[in-house]
Each structure stands twice: as structure tokens, then as C-alpha cells.
mmCIF file of C-alpha atoms (C1' of nucleotides) in Angstrom:
data_model
loop_
_atom_site.group_PDB
_atom_site.id
_atom_site.type_symbol
_atom_site.label_atom_id
_atom_site.label_comp_id
_atom_site.label_asym_id
_atom_site.label_seq_id
_atom_site.Cartn_x
_atom_site.Cartn_y
_atom_site.Cartn_z
ATOM 1 C CA MET A 1 9.221 4.767 23.326
ATOM 2 C CA THR A 2 7.284 4.771 20.085
ATOM 3 C CA HIS A 3 6.449 1.518 18.382
ATOM 4 C CA LEU A 4 6.056 0.436 14.798
ATOM 5 C CA TRP A 5 2.983 -1.502 13.654
ATOM 6 C CA ASN A 6 1.902 -4.342 15.962
ATOM 7 C CA LYS A 7 -1.154 -6.075 17.389
ATOM 8 C CA ASP A 8 -1.779 -3.408 20.026
ATOM 9 C CA ILE A 9 -2.146 -0.812 17.297
ATOM 10 C CA GLU A 10 -4.684 -2.960 15.480
ATOM 11 C CA ARG A 11 -6.549 -3.402 18.751
ATOM 12 C CA ASN A 12 -6.482 0.396 19.115
ATOM 13 C CA PHE A 13 -7.985 0.702 15.674
ATOM 14 C CA PHE A 14 -10.983 -1.375 16.716
ATOM 15 C CA THR A 15 -11.325 0.344 20.091
ATOM 16 C CA GLU A 16 -11.202 3.776 18.483
ATOM 17 C CA SER A 17 -13.563 2.821 15.677
ATOM 18 C CA PHE A 18 -16.110 1.421 18.117
ATOM 19 C CA LYS A 19 -16.737 4.956 19.327
ATOM 20 C CA PHE A 20 -18.664 5.699 16.151
ATOM 21 C CA ALA A 21 -19.051 2.450 14.212
ATOM 22 C CA THR A 22 -21.171 -0.633 14.843
ATOM 23 C CA PRO A 23 -19.702 -4.151 15.180
ATOM 24 C CA GLU A 24 -21.324 -5.051 11.853
ATOM 25 C CA GLN A 25 -19.405 -2.265 10.133
ATOM 26 C CA LEU A 26 -16.086 -3.557 11.410
ATOM 27 C CA PHE A 27 -16.480 -7.344 11.463
ATOM 28 C CA TYR A 28 -17.887 -10.149 9.386
ATOM 29 C CA VAL A 29 -20.649 -12.120 11.107
ATOM 30 C CA THR A 30 -20.270 -15.868 10.671
ATOM 31 C CA ASP A 31 -23.082 -18.403 10.384
ATOM 32 C CA ASP A 32 -22.626 -19.272 14.067
ATOM 33 C CA ASN A 33 -22.723 -15.578 15.028
ATOM 34 C CA ARG A 34 -19.079 -14.918 15.677
ATOM 35 C CA TYR A 35 -17.687 -11.475 14.860
ATOM 36 C CA LEU A 36 -14.444 -11.844 12.852
ATOM 37 C CA ALA A 37 -12.184 -9.353 11.102
ATOM 38 C CA TYR A 38 -11.508 -11.776 8.226
ATOM 39 C CA TRP A 39 -12.974 -15.051 7.019
ATOM 40 C CA PRO A 40 -10.856 -17.901 8.383
ATOM 41 C CA LYS A 41 -8.969 -19.917 5.779
ATOM 42 C CA LYS A 42 -11.322 -22.866 5.813
ATOM 43 C CA TYR A 43 -14.571 -21.084 6.584
ATOM 44 C CA PRO A 44 -17.291 -23.190 4.946
ATOM 45 C CA GLY A 45 -20.334 -20.924 5.317
ATOM 46 C CA LYS A 46 -21.796 -18.154 3.197
ATOM 47 C CA LYS A 47 -19.517 -15.136 2.819
ATOM 48 C CA ASN A 48 -19.922 -11.483 1.963
ATOM 49 C CA THR A 49 -17.513 -8.622 1.427
ATOM 50 C CA LEU A 50 -17.139 -5.911 4.041
ATOM 51 C CA GLN A 51 -16.936 -2.375 2.674
ATOM 52 C CA SER A 52 -17.650 -0.212 5.664
ATOM 53 C CA ARG A 53 -14.214 -0.781 7.210
ATOM 54 C CA ASN A 54 -12.263 0.485 4.211
ATOM 55 C CA SER A 55 -12.273 4.188 4.745
ATOM 56 C CA LEU A 56 -11.876 3.749 8.511
ATOM 57 C CA ILE A 57 -8.705 1.710 8.233
ATOM 58 C CA GLY A 58 -7.413 4.008 5.493
ATOM 59 C CA ARG A 59 -7.836 7.081 7.602
ATOM 60 C CA PHE A 60 -6.512 5.417 10.768
ATOM 61 C CA THR A 61 -3.297 4.180 9.141
ATOM 62 C CA GLU A 62 -2.626 7.489 7.429
ATOM 63 C CA LYS A 63 -3.054 9.455 10.625
ATOM 64 C CA TRP A 64 -0.995 6.909 12.560
ATOM 65 C CA THR A 65 1.783 7.223 9.967
ATOM 66 C CA LYS A 66 1.616 11.004 10.042
ATOM 67 C CA ASP A 67 1.997 11.016 13.848
ATOM 68 C CA LEU A 68 4.895 8.554 13.639
ATOM 69 C CA ILE A 69 6.801 10.626 11.099
ATOM 70 C CA GLN A 70 5.971 13.811 12.954
ATOM 71 C CA GLU A 71 7.847 12.368 15.956
ATOM 72 C CA ILE A 72 10.920 12.067 13.792
ATOM 73 C CA VAL A 73 10.924 15.363 11.940
ATOM 74 C CA GLN A 74 9.481 17.847 14.428
ATOM 75 C CA ASP A 75 12.789 18.638 16.121
ATOM 76 C CA LYS A 76 14.244 19.493 12.729
ATOM 77 C CA GLY A 77 11.648 22.214 12.171
ATOM 78 C CA LEU A 78 9.835 20.063 9.619
ATOM 79 C CA PHE A 79 6.253 18.840 9.430
ATOM 80 C CA ALA A 80 4.458 15.644 8.545
ATOM 81 C CA VAL A 81 1.363 16.610 6.573
ATOM 82 C CA GLN A 82 -1.555 14.279 5.931
ATOM 83 C CA GLY A 83 -3.467 14.576 2.646
ATOM 84 C CA ALA A 84 -1.083 17.046 1.026
ATOM 85 C CA VAL A 85 -2.229 18.735 -2.176
ATOM 86 C CA CYS A 86 0.156 19.976 -4.835
ATOM 87 C CA ASN A 87 -1.340 20.346 -8.283
ATOM 88 C CA GLU A 88 2.010 20.935 -9.945
ATOM 89 C CA ILE A 89 3.194 17.408 -9.181
ATOM 90 C CA ALA A 90 -0.022 15.464 -9.791
ATOM 91 C CA LEU A 91 -1.399 15.572 -6.263
ATOM 92 C CA PRO A 92 -4.813 17.155 -6.759
ATOM 93 C CA ARG A 93 -7.436 17.512 -4.080
ATOM 94 C CA ASN A 94 -9.227 14.321 -5.040
ATOM 95 C CA SER A 95 -6.018 12.255 -4.950
ATOM 96 C CA PRO A 96 -3.626 13.871 -2.499
ATOM 97 C CA ALA A 97 -0.394 12.477 -1.068
ATOM 98 C CA ASP A 98 -1.136 10.324 1.967
ATOM 99 C CA VAL A 99 1.695 11.858 4.000
ATOM 100 C CA VAL A 100 4.526 14.224 3.058
ATOM 101 C CA ILE A 101 7.452 15.672 4.954
ATOM 102 C CA SER A 102 7.404 19.390 4.318
ATOM 103 C CA ARG A 103 8.915 22.672 5.382
ATOM 104 C CA ASN A 104 5.407 23.915 6.150
ATOM 105 C CA ARG A 105 2.373 22.399 7.823
ATOM 106 C CA TYR A 106 -0.336 23.298 5.320
ATOM 107 C CA ILE A 107 -2.453 21.045 3.118
ATOM 108 C CA GLU A 108 -1.701 23.174 0.049
ATOM 109 C CA GLN A 109 1.952 22.615 -0.767
ATOM 110 C CA ASN A 110 4.597 24.039 -3.072
ATOM 111 C CA PRO A 111 6.805 21.432 -4.718
ATOM 112 C CA GLU A 112 9.866 23.226 -3.364
ATOM 113 C CA ASP A 113 8.762 22.625 0.232
ATOM 114 C CA ILE A 114 8.134 18.897 -0.062
ATOM 115 C CA LEU A 115 11.077 16.780 1.068
ATOM 116 C CA ALA A 116 9.537 13.306 0.803
ATOM 117 C CA ILE A 117 6.271 11.680 -0.254
ATOM 118 C CA PHE A 118 4.842 8.646 1.553
ATOM 119 C CA GLU A 119 2.177 6.461 0.011
ATOM 120 C CA VAL A 120 0.527 4.560 2.856
ATOM 121 C CA LYS A 121 -0.802 1.118 1.930
ATOM 122 C CA MET A 122 -1.767 -0.558 5.178
ATOM 123 C CA SER A 123 -4.652 -2.649 6.351
ATOM 124 C CA VAL A 124 -5.733 -4.882 9.216
ATOM 125 C CA VAL A 125 -3.117 -7.658 9.125
ATOM 126 C CA TRP A 126 -4.108 -10.138 11.834
ATOM 127 C CA ASN A 127 -7.477 -11.802 12.272
ATOM 128 C CA TRP A 128 -9.525 -10.643 15.258
ATOM 129 C CA GLU A 129 -12.611 -11.822 17.067
ATOM 130 C CA PHE A 130 -14.938 -9.391 18.773
ATOM 131 C CA LYS A 131 -16.632 -10.881 21.844
ATOM 132 C CA ILE A 132 -19.774 -8.974 22.559
ATOM 133 C CA ASN A 133 -20.071 -10.174 26.158
ATOM 134 C CA ASN A 134 -16.516 -9.462 27.202
ATOM 135 C CA SER A 135 -16.338 -5.806 28.189
ATOM 136 C CA VAL A 136 -12.829 -6.058 29.656
ATOM 137 C CA GLU A 137 -11.036 -7.573 26.671
ATOM 138 C CA PRO A 138 -13.487 -7.471 23.740
ATOM 139 C CA PHE A 139 -10.922 -8.024 20.958
ATOM 140 C CA THR A 140 -8.950 -11.262 20.721
ATOM 141 C CA CYS A 141 -6.311 -11.899 18.079
ATOM 142 C CA ILE A 142 -7.088 -15.296 16.584
ATOM 143 C CA GLY A 143 -4.303 -15.675 14.031
ATOM 144 C CA ASP A 144 -1.875 -14.042 11.594
ATOM 145 C CA TYR A 145 -2.577 -13.400 7.917
ATOM 146 C CA LYS A 146 -1.755 -16.975 6.950
ATOM 147 C CA THR A 147 -4.786 -18.162 8.896
ATOM 148 C CA HIS A 148 -7.395 -16.010 7.155
ATOM 149 C CA LYS A 149 -8.618 -15.571 3.600
ATOM 150 C CA GLY A 150 -7.853 -11.891 3.245
ATOM 151 C CA THR A 151 -4.802 -10.614 1.388
ATOM 152 C CA PRO A 152 -3.823 -7.560 3.376
ATOM 153 C CA GLY A 153 -1.817 -4.539 2.280
ATOM 154 C CA LEU A 154 1.047 -4.889 -0.161
ATOM 155 C CA LEU A 155 0.513 -8.629 -0.556
ATOM 156 C CA ARG A 156 -2.225 -7.727 -3.021
ATOM 157 C CA SER A 157 -1.030 -7.229 -6.556
ATOM 158 C CA ASP A 158 -3.659 -4.516 -7.017
ATOM 159 C CA SER A 159 -2.237 -2.477 -4.160
ATOM 160 C CA MET A 160 1.303 -2.795 -5.486
ATOM 161 C CA LEU A 161 0.207 -1.681 -8.930
ATOM 162 C CA LYS A 162 -1.730 1.241 -7.548
ATOM 163 C CA ALA A 163 1.263 2.426 -5.545
ATOM 164 C CA ILE A 164 3.577 2.058 -8.527
ATOM 165 C CA GLY A 165 1.145 3.827 -10.829
ATOM 166 C CA LYS A 166 0.725 6.773 -8.517
ATOM 167 C CA SER A 167 4.494 7.103 -8.135
ATOM 168 C CA ILE A 168 5.075 7.126 -11.882
ATOM 169 C CA ASN A 169 2.321 9.682 -12.280
ATOM 170 C CA ILE A 170 4.163 11.991 -9.890
ATOM 171 C CA ARG A 171 7.502 11.374 -11.596
ATOM 172 C CA VAL A 172 6.254 12.318 -15.037
ATOM 173 C CA SER A 173 4.201 15.285 -13.826
ATOM 174 C CA ASN A 174 6.855 17.943 -13.511
ATOM 175 C CA LEU A 175 10.611 18.404 -13.222
ATOM 176 C CA LYS A 176 10.014 19.846 -9.786
ATOM 177 C CA ALA A 177 9.100 16.371 -8.577
ATOM 178 C CA ALA A 178 12.480 14.985 -9.626
ATOM 179 C CA THR A 179 14.234 15.638 -6.320
ATOM 180 C CA ILE A 180 11.466 14.287 -4.084
ATOM 181 C CA PRO A 181 11.902 10.699 -2.896
ATOM 182 C CA ILE A 182 8.753 8.556 -2.923
ATOM 183 C CA ILE A 183 8.359 5.848 -0.287
ATOM 184 C CA VAL A 184 5.607 3.253 -0.165
ATOM 185 C CA LEU A 185 4.826 2.361 3.447
ATOM 186 C CA GLY A 186 3.137 -0.949 4.142
ATOM 187 C CA ASN A 187 2.539 -3.241 7.081
ATOM 188 C CA THR A 188 2.959 -6.576 5.307
ATOM 189 C CA PRO A 189 5.654 -8.280 3.244
ATOM 190 C CA ILE A 190 5.363 -8.291 -0.545
ATOM 191 C CA THR A 191 4.889 -11.306 -2.795
ATOM 192 C CA LYS A 192 7.796 -12.984 -4.567
ATOM 193 C CA SER A 193 6.628 -11.793 -7.935
ATOM 194 C CA TYR A 194 7.455 -8.236 -6.947
ATOM 195 C CA TYR A 195 10.943 -8.779 -5.491
ATOM 196 C CA SER A 196 12.811 -7.867 -8.645
ATOM 197 C CA LYS A 197 10.262 -5.241 -9.620
ATOM 198 C CA VAL A 198 10.797 -3.171 -6.468
ATOM 199 C CA ASP A 199 14.556 -3.344 -6.968
ATOM 200 C CA HIS A 200 14.183 -2.125 -10.533
ATOM 201 C CA LEU A 201 11.875 0.666 -9.438
ATOM 202 C CA LYS A 202 14.550 1.712 -6.958
ATOM 203 C CA SER A 203 17.415 1.712 -9.467
ATOM 204 C CA ALA A 204 15.225 3.503 -11.983
ATOM 205 C CA GLY A 205 14.556 6.206 -9.406
ATOM 206 C CA ILE A 206 10.791 5.891 -9.470
ATOM 207 C CA VAL A 207 10.071 4.497 -5.992
ATOM 208 C CA GLN A 208 12.980 4.895 -3.571
ATOM 209 C CA ASN A 209 11.763 2.290 -1.080
ATOM 210 C CA PHE A 210 8.980 -0.063 -0.170
ATOM 211 C CA TRP A 211 9.195 -0.176 3.606
ATOM 212 C CA SER A 212 7.228 -2.509 5.814
ATOM 213 C CA ILE A 213 6.928 -0.976 9.251
ATOM 214 C CA ASN A 214 5.528 -4.158 10.773
ATOM 215 C CA PRO A 215 8.555 -5.860 12.377
ATOM 216 C CA GLU A 216 6.772 -9.159 13.159
ATOM 217 C CA PRO A 217 3.923 -9.740 10.728
ATOM 218 C CA LEU A 218 3.744 -13.471 11.488
ATOM 219 C CA ASP A 219 3.213 -15.242 14.795
ATOM 220 C CA ASN A 220 5.626 -17.808 16.285
ATOM 221 C CA ASN A 221 8.611 -16.281 14.512
ATOM 222 C CA GLY A 222 7.137 -17.099 11.113
ATOM 223 C CA GLU A 223 9.537 -16.789 8.213
ATOM 224 C CA ASN A 224 9.028 -13.598 6.185
ATOM 225 C CA ILE A 225 11.217 -11.564 3.883
ATOM 226 C CA LYS A 226 13.576 -9.048 5.497
ATOM 227 C CA GLN A 227 14.752 -7.319 2.339
ATOM 228 C CA THR A 228 15.159 -7.766 -1.387
ATOM 229 C CA GLU A 229 18.590 -7.982 -2.966
ATOM 230 C CA LYS A 230 18.941 -4.244 -3.569
ATOM 231 C CA LYS A 231 16.781 -3.208 -0.625
ATOM 232 C CA GLY A 232 13.919 -2.013 -2.805
ATOM 233 C CA PHE A 233 11.841 -3.752 -0.147
ATOM 234 C CA TYR A 234 12.993 -3.562 3.464
ATOM 235 C CA ARG A 235 11.352 -4.587 6.748
ATOM 236 C CA LEU A 236 12.199 -2.179 9.541
ATOM 237 C CA GLU A 237 12.908 -3.479 13.040
ATOM 238 C CA ASP A 238 11.945 -0.634 15.310
ATOM 239 C CA PHE A 239 11.213 3.060 15.620
ATOM 240 C CA ASN A 240 14.851 4.002 15.860
ATOM 241 C CA GLU A 241 15.652 2.302 12.586
ATOM 242 C CA LEU A 242 12.833 4.247 10.952
ATOM 243 C CA ARG A 243 14.273 7.446 12.381
ATOM 244 C CA VAL A 244 17.726 6.705 11.019
ATOM 245 C CA SER A 245 16.320 5.715 7.626
ATOM 246 C CA ILE A 246 14.283 8.882 7.260
ATOM 247 C CA GLU A 247 17.166 11.060 8.389
ATOM 248 C CA SER A 248 19.412 9.506 5.790
ATOM 249 C CA LEU A 249 16.687 9.995 3.175
ATOM 250 C CA LEU A 250 16.586 13.710 3.985
ATOM 251 C CA SER A 251 20.324 14.196 4.203
ATOM 252 C CA GLU A 252 21.060 13.909 0.511
ATOM 253 C CA THR A 253 19.221 15.372 -2.455
ATOM 254 C CA ARG A 254 18.672 13.085 -5.403
ATOM 255 C CA ASN A 255 17.432 13.537 -8.904
ATOM 256 C CA TYR A 256 15.157 11.445 -11.009
ATOM 257 C CA PHE A 257 15.929 11.652 -14.681
ATOM 258 C CA SER A 258 14.989 9.733 -17.765
ATOM 259 C CA SER A 259 15.271 10.294 -21.453
ATOM 260 C CA MET A 260 15.405 8.672 -24.867
ATOM 261 C CA LYS A 261 18.551 10.175 -26.312
ATOM 262 C CA SER A 262 21.015 8.659 -28.758
ATOM 263 C CA ASN A 263 24.396 7.480 -27.532
ATOM 264 C CA LYS A 264 25.976 10.361 -29.394
ATOM 265 C CA GLU A 265 23.830 12.943 -27.647
ATOM 266 C CA LEU A 266 24.470 11.292 -24.290
ATOM 267 C CA GLY A 267 28.199 11.225 -24.953
ATOM 268 C CA LYS A 268 28.215 14.928 -25.699
ATOM 269 C CA ILE A 269 26.370 15.667 -22.481
ATOM 270 C CA ILE A 270 28.727 13.531 -20.410
ATOM 271 C CA ASP A 271 31.716 15.183 -22.027
ATOM 272 C CA LEU A 272 30.427 18.669 -21.273
ATOM 273 C CA ALA A 273 29.496 17.759 -17.703
ATOM 274 C CA ASN A 274 32.884 16.196 -17.150
ATOM 275 C CA GLY A 275 34.491 19.579 -17.716
ATOM 276 C CA GLU A 276 33.298 20.655 -14.289
ATOM 277 C CA LYS A 277 35.538 20.342 -11.243
ATOM 278 C CA THR A 278 33.548 18.533 -8.546
ATOM 279 C CA TYR A 279 31.267 15.506 -8.690
ATOM 280 C CA GLU A 280 28.366 17.645 -7.460
ATOM 281 C CA LYS A 281 28.944 20.196 -10.205
ATOM 282 C CA LYS A 282 29.323 17.467 -12.850
ATOM 283 C CA GLY A 283 26.015 16.006 -11.754
ATOM 284 C CA GLU A 284 24.318 19.370 -11.814
ATOM 285 C CA VAL A 285 25.427 20.167 -15.358
ATOM 286 C CA PHE A 286 24.557 16.650 -16.563
ATOM 287 C CA LEU A 287 20.997 16.997 -15.266
ATOM 288 C CA LYS A 288 20.628 20.454 -16.723
ATOM 289 C CA LEU A 289 21.693 19.266 -20.162
ATOM 290 C CA ILE A 290 19.701 16.058 -20.163
ATOM 291 C CA ASN A 291 16.483 17.923 -19.488
ATOM 292 C CA GLU A 292 17.014 20.446 -22.269
ATOM 293 C "C1'" DT B 1 -28.747 16.202 -5.195
ATOM 294 C "C1'" DC B 2 -26.021 13.808 -8.305
ATOM 295 C "C1'" DC B 3 -21.920 11.937 -9.892
ATOM 296 C "C1'" DA B 4 -17.090 10.946 -10.568
ATOM 297 C "C1'" DG B 5 -13.200 9.344 -8.431
ATOM 298 C "C1'" DC B 6 -10.662 7.147 -4.703
ATOM 299 C "C1'" DG B 7 -10.169 3.548 -1.339
ATOM 300 C "C1'" DT B 8 -11.008 -1.045 0.417
ATOM 301 C "C1'" DT B 9 -11.308 -6.486 -0.068
ATOM 302 C "C1'" DG B 10 -13.343 -10.583 -2.410
ATOM 303 C "C1'" DC B 11 -14.171 -13.446 -6.464
ATOM 304 C "C1'" DG B 12 -13.727 -15.740 -11.136
ATOM 305 C "C1'" DT B 13 -10.678 -17.140 -14.512
ATOM 306 C "C1'" DC B 14 -6.499 -18.120 -16.417
ATOM 307 C "C1'" DT B 15 -1.720 -19.598 -15.979
ATOM 308 C "C1'" DT B 16 2.174 -21.630 -13.775
ATOM 309 C "C1'" DC B 17 4.285 -24.680 -10.781
ATOM 310 C "C1'" DC B 18 4.914 -28.801 -8.238
ATOM 311 C "C1'" DG B 19 4.192 -33.300 -6.324
ATOM 312 C "C1'" DT B 20 2.291 -37.837 -7.341
ATOM 313 C "C1'" DA C 1 -0.452 -36.914 -17.389
ATOM 314 C "C1'" DC C 2 -3.128 -35.043 -13.819
ATOM 315 C "C1'" DG C 3 -4.904 -32.414 -9.969
ATOM 316 C "C1'" DG C 4 -4.380 -29.051 -6.535
ATOM 317 C "C1'" DA C 5 -2.273 -24.742 -4.865
ATOM 318 C "C1'" DA C 6 -0.973 -20.290 -5.564
ATOM 319 C "C1'" DG C 7 -0.386 -16.077 -8.061
ATOM 320 C "C1'" DA C 8 -1.766 -12.371 -11.474
ATOM 321 C "C1'" DC C 9 -5.150 -9.711 -13.118
ATOM 322 C "C1'" DG C 10 -9.472 -7.634 -14.146
ATOM 323 C "C1'" DC C 11 -13.545 -6.829 -12.254
ATOM 324 C "C1'" DA C 12 -17.492 -6.290 -8.756
ATOM 325 C "C1'" DA C 13 -19.196 -4.222 -4.850
ATOM 326 C "C1'" DC C 14 -19.790 -0.516 -1.789
ATOM 327 C "C1'" DG C 15 -18.659 3.757 1.408
ATOM 328 C "C1'" DC C 16 -16.953 8.285 1.517
ATOM 329 C "C1'" DT C 17 -15.951 12.918 -0.269
ATOM 330 C "C1'" DG C 18 -15.876 16.983 -2.862
ATOM 331 C "C1'" DG C 19 -17.301 19.575 -6.667
ATOM 332 C "C1'" DA C 20 -20.746 20.725 -10.281
#
DNA sequence: TCCAGCGTTGCGTCTTCCGT
DNA sequence: ACGGAAGACGCAACGCTGGA
């Protein structure tokens, strides 16, 4: 049984990282010499900002996501690829796609092979204390994200904007990107101010979904959003639900289109497309004409 | 070796909202 | 009316990486 994001995975992150990083690179050190992942909400002492954990957590979450998606697509002859490069659709080497589902397993990708793009925006969610003298159980969870000062993952407006910006950049890069769904994967809820925005991004065809793959981000059954009205944001329950969601994503091809045409031009296009027999054919002709 | 660009979280300031 | 809380946003700070 494979699990979505939870405390054990965060504990794994610290255990793994300890193989090559020092405690000071992973934890803040408080005035009374405690090692903490985040500053507690009411911490009164002098604070600093940890930088050394950034790339570690980035790499860990991207690899973890790649492995998770690989589990789902491998029996379909597909591959989850981490750090995919595709210059044609604005994924250059210095800003690759975090994870893609592709027909091939190589870093260098053709747009035609990419079936979905995942932008991973995850961080350490809970607060943790590292106890230097406890070799059996060195990492203790000391609270959820409401108890510390950090704003993890998609709760940060900056992270949301970055994800949205990158998605738009892909959308406007090339017509070949039009059929590729873009999913933002997080491990936190999103703030209220983005509820309607994610729904609009979904209807506009820019970002298909913001998924949180952390089923229980708050302790003691804390209230947190399950989904927005149009499911632009959705919190997944378990691995099987992720599997079903990805399979349904892959089962139907979609098209992103946008234009600034007059009503008359649009009417003409609709009229011409309507001459076709099936809905699929009508759609195909409509898209062909609108991009001319 | 240097530098640009990406990724990460924290902080200051401004605005909005809400309870008193 | 006022003060505090919370959010948005721009920025600072710093590590890592890859290319010139």
C-alpha cells in the first residue's frame, strides 16, 4: 500500500537528509538550544531564516512525487520523469518541469510525448523537534502548521503566483502545449483568496487542477478545505483516489485555446465547425479555425 | 571562476476585516 | 473610532546548478 503525504514521510525526509546534512542545516536553533523545523508561533527570541533546507526539501518532494506517479503509470507503459526539459514548450534546462508523465523516460522530451505536467510545490508542513540525545526516535512532531510561524507550500501567495506564472508561460509558448494538462501538486490547503482564482484558472484551461496530496494536514481532525466550488482545488484522500484521478486525466485529450476575435469571426467559425457530423469532429475543426 | 537564474522561507508595509 | 489579526505583495537572504 502506497501512502500520500503524511508525518512519516516528513520524518523520512529528515532521516534521509541527516545522511549528508548537519542538524544546523535542517533545523533552527532556539535560544535555549532546541532544534526546531519552524519557529513556534509565539517564539520570543532572536530569529533567523534557514536557507540550507530549501534545495533539500525541493529535491526530496520532487523525487517522492515522481516515484508516486511512477507507481500509477508504469503498468500502462508510461514513465514519470523528473526534471523534464522541452524547449519547445518553455521548459528549458534551467527551469524544467518538476515531473511529467511521458511516453519515454528521458530528460529531453518532445512535446508530443508529454501527457501531463506536474508542478510540485511542497514543503515541510508540520513542526518537528530534533533531539540530539535520542538515537532511537530523534524526530518528534510538535505541532501542525497552525502552531508555527512558517507558511508552508501553497499557503504562500508567492508560491501560488509562481505556479500560475509558470503554467501560463507554458500555455503561451507553443500550440503543441495546448493538449497537455498542467497540475499543481501541493501538500497544504490554499488560502481563501485563491478559491475563486483556481476555479477560474480551471475553466480557462490554464491550470487543470491544484491537488493537495496531504489528506490530513491538520492534527485533531482540524477543519481544512476539501475542494473549491468547481474543484479547481481538491484534497485527495488516498493513493487510490490519486490513481483514479490521474487515469481519468489521461483518458481524454483536451485543448487549451484562447483568442481575441470578434463575435462575427467567432460565429463564422462555429457555423463552419457545426457542419461536421460528430462532436469530436466539430471540436477539431473549431480548434483548427480558431488558431488560424 | 563568475554569474544568472531558480528555489526556499521570513520580514516590512500596506490594506482589509472584525470585534469592542 | 480604534486596535489587533490576517492576508497580499514585494523584497531580502542565501544555497545550488549549469553555462559562459
